[in-house]
CSV table of C-alpha atoms and ligand atoms in Angstrom, one decimal:
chain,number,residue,atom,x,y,z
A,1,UNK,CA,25.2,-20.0,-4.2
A,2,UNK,CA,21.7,-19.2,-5.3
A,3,UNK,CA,21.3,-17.4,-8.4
A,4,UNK,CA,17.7,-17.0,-8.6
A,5,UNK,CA,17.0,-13.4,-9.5
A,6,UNK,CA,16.0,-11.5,-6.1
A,7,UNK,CA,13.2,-9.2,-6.4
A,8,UNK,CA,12.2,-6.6,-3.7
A,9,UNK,CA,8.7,-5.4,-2.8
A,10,UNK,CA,9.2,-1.6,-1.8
A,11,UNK,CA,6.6,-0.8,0.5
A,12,UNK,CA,6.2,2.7,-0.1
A,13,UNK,CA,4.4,4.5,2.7
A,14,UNK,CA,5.5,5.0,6.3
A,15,UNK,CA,2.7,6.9,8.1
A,16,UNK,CA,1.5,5.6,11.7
A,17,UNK,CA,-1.8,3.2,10.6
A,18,UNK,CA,-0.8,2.6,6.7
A,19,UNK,CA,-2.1,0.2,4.7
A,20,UNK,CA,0.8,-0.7,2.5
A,21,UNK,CA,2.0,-3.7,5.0
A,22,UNK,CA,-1.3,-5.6,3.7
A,23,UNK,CA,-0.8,-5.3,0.2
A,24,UNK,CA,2.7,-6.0,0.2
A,25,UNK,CA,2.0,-8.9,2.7
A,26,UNK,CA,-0.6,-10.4,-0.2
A,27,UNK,CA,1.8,-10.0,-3.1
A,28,UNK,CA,4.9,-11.5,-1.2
A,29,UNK,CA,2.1,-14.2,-0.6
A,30,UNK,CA,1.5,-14.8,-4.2
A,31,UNK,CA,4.5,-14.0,-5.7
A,32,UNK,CA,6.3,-16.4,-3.6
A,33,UNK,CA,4.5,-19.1,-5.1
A,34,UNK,CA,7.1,-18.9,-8.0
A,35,UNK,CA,10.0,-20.4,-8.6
A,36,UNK,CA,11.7,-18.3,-11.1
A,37,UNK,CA,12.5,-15.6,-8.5
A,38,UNK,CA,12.9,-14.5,-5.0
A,39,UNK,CA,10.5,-12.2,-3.5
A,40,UNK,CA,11.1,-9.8,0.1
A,41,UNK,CA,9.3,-7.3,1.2
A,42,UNK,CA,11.6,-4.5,1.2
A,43,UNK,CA,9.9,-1.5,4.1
A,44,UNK,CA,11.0,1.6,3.4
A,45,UNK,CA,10.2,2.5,7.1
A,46,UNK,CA,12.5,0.2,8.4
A,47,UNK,CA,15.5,2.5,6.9
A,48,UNK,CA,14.6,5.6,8.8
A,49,UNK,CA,15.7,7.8,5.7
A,50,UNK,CA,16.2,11.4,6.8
A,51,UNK,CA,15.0,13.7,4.0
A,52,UNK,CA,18.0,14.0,1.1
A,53,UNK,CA,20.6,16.1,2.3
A,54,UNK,CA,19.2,16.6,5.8
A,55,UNK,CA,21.5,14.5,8.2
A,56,UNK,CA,25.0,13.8,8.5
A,57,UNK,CA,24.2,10.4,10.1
A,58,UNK,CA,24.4,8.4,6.2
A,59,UNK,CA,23.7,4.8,8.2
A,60,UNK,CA,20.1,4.6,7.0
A,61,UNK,CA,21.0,5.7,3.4
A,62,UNK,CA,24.0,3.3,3.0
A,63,UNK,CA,21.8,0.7,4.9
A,64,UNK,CA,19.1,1.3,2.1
A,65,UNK,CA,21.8,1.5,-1.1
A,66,UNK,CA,23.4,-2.1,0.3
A,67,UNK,CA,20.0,-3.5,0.3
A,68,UNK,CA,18.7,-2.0,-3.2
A,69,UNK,CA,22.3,-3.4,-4.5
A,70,UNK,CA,21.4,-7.1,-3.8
A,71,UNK,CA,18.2,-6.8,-5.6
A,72,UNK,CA,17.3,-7.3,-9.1
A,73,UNK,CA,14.1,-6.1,-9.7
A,74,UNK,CA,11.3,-3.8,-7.7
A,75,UNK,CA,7.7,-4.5,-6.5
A,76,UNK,CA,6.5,-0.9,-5.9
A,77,UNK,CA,4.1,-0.9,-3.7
A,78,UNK,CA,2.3,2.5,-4.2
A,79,UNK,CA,-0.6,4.7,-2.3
A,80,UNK,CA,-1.8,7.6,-3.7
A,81,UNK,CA,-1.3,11.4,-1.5
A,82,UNK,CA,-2.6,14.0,-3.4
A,83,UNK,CA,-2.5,12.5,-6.6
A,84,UNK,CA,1.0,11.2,-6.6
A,85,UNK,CA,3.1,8.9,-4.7
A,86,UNK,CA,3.9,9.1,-1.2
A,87,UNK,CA,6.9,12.0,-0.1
A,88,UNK,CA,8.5,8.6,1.7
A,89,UNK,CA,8.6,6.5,-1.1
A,90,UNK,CA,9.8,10.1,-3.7
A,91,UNK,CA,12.6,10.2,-1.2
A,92,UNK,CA,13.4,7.1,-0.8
A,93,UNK,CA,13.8,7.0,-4.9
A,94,UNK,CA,16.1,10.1,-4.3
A,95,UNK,CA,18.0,8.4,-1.8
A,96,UNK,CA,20.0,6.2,-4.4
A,97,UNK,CA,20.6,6.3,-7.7
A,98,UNK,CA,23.2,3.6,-9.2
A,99,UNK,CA,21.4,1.3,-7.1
A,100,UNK,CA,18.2,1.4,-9.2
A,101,UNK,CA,20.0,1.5,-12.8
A,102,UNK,CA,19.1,-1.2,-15.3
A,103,UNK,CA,16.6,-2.8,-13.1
A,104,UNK,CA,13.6,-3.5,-14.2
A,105,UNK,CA,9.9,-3.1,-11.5
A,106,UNK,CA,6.4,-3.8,-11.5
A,107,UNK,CA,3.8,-1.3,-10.0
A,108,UNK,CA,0.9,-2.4,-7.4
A,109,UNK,CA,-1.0,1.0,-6.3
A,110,UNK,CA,-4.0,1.6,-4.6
A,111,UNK,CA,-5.8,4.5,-4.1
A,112,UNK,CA,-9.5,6.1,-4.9
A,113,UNK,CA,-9.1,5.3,-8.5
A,114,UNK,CA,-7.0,2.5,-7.8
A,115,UNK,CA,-3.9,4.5,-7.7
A,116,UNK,CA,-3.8,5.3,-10.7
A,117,UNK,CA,-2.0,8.8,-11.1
A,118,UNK,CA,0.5,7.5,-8.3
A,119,UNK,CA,1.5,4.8,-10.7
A,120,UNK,CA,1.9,7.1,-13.9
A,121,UNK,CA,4.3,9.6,-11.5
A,122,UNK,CA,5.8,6.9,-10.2
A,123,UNK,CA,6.8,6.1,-13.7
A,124,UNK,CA,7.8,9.1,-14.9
A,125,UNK,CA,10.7,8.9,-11.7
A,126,UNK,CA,11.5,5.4,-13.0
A,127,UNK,CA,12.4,6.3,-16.7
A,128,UNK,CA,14.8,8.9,-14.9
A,129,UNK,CA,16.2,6.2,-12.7
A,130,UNK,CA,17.2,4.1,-15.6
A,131,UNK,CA,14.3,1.8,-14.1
A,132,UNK,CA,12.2,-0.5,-16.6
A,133,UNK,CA,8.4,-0.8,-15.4
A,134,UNK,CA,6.4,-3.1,-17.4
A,135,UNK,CA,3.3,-2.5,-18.6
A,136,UNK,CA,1.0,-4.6,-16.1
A,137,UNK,CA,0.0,-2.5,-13.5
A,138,UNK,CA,-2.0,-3.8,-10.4
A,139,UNK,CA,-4.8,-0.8,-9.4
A,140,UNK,CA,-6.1,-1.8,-6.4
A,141,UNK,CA,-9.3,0.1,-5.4
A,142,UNK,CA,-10.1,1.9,-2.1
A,143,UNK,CA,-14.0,1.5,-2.8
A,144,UNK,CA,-13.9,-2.4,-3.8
A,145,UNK,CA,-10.6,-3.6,-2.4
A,146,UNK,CA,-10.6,-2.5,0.9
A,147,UNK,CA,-13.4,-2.3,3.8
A,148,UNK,CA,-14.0,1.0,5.5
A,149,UNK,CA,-10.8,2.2,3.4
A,150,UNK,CA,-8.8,-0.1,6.5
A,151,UNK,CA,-8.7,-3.6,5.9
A,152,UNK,CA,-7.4,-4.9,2.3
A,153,UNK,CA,-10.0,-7.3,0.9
A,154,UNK,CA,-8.8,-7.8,-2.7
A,155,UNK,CA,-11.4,-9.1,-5.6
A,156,UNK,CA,-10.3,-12.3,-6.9
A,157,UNK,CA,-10.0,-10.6,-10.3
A,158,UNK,CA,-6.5,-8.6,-9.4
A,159,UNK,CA,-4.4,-12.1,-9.0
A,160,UNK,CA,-4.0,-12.5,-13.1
A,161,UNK,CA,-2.8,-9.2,-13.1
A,162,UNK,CA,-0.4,-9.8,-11.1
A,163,UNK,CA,0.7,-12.6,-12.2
A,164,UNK,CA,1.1,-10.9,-15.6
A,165,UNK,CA,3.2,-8.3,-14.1
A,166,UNK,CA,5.1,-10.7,-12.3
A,167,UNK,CA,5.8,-12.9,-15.3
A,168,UNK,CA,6.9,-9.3,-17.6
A,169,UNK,CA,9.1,-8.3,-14.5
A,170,UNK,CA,10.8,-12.0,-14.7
A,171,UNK,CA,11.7,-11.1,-18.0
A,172,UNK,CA,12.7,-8.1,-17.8
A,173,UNK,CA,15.0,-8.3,-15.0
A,174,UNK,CA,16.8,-11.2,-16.4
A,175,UNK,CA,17.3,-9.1,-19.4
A,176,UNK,CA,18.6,-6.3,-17.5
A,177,UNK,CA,21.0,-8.4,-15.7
A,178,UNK,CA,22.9,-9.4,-18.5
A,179,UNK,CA,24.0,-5.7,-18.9
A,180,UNK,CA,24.9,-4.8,-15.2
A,181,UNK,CA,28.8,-5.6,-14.8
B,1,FMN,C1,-2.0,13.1,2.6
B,1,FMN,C2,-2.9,12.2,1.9
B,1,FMN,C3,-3.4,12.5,0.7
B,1,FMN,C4,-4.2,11.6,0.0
B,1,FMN,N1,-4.6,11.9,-1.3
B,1,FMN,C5,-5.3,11.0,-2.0
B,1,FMN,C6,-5.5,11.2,-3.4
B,1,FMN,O1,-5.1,12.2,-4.0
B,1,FMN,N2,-6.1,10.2,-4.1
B,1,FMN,C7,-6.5,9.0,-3.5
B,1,FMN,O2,-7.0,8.2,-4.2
B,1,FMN,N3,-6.3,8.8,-2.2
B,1,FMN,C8,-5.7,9.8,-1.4
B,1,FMN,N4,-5.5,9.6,-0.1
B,1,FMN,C9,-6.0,8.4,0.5
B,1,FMN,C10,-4.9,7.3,0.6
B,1,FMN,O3,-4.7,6.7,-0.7
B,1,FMN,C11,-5.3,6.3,1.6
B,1,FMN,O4,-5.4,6.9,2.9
B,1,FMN,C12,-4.3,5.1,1.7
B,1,FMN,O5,-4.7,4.4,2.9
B,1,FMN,C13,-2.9,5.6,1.9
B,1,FMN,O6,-2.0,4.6,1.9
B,1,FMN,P1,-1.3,4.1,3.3
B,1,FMN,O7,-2.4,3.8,4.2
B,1,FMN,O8,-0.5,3.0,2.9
B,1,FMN,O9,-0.5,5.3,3.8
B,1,FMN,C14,-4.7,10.4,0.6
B,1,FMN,C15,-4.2,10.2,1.9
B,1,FMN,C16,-3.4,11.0,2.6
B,1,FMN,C17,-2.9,10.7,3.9
């Protein structure tokens, strides 16, 4: 049995022509590099969520609960709409809740200003969630990072970062799994 600590990397937007599939493609990339973990790249698109409360069919949502229960530790991987995260990725948070506590995640967002006020939302919903998020945050710009807004391009300067964040998640979630029964 392998008792590496599994880490998923949430991708967080579902529209038709996203760009979330590239930057989660280049941190699975580099994160799988590691040895003190196991990284997947964990689409929330794949689970179909209906919005909370609004179908009786519960497949997707126990589909997406089983998966967030064999993880350890969260990748978000975070566009900015309207100055906050994406409705998909709010509702996939919604869509489970033991599943997340005492976990620990790491935030990579991209966006006009990298992001940014996704990320500090996206925190806010963690802290609720009995969710850990380090302090290292990956901003990925629209302006630097990615050509004609399309095709991610990232400047060589993000990797420490995210190997920072990577190393601080490590930590955390090995903490974290002391406490889970
Ligand atoms: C509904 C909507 C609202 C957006 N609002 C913002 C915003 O407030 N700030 C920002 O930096 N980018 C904003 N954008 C641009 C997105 O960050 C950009 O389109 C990015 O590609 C979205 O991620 P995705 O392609 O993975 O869906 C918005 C895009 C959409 C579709």
């Amino acid at each position: 049995m392998n008792n590496k600590l599994k880490i998923g990397i949430i991708v967080g937007s579902t529209r038709e022509g996203r760009i979330s599939p590239q930057v989660a493609s280049w941190v699975h990339e580099h994160a799988k590099k590691r040895t003190d973990a196991l990284f997947e790249i964990v689409d929330v698109k794949s689970y179909k969520l209906p919005l909370l409360g609004e179908s009786n069919d519960q497949s997707g949502v126990n589909a997406w609960n089983e998966k967030l229960s064999t993880l350890d530790g969260f990748i978000f991987v975070a566009g900015e709409y309207n100055h906050s995260l994406t409705a998909s990725l709010k509702n996939a948070l919604d869509s489970a809740r033991d599943a997340w506590n005492n976990k620990a995640a790491g935030i990579v967002s991209y966006g006009s200003v990298g992001g940014a006020r996704a990320a500090e939302h996206l925190r806010g919903i963690l802290g609720e969630l009995q969710v850990a998020d380090v302090r290292t945050h990956v901003a990925l710009s629209m302006f630097t990072d990615f050509e004609d807004w399309k095709i991610f391009k990232p400047q060589n300067l993000h990797l420490s970062n995210l190997n920072t964040m990577l190393d601080q998640l490590i930590k955390w979630s090995t903490a974290l799994k002391t406490i889970r029964s």
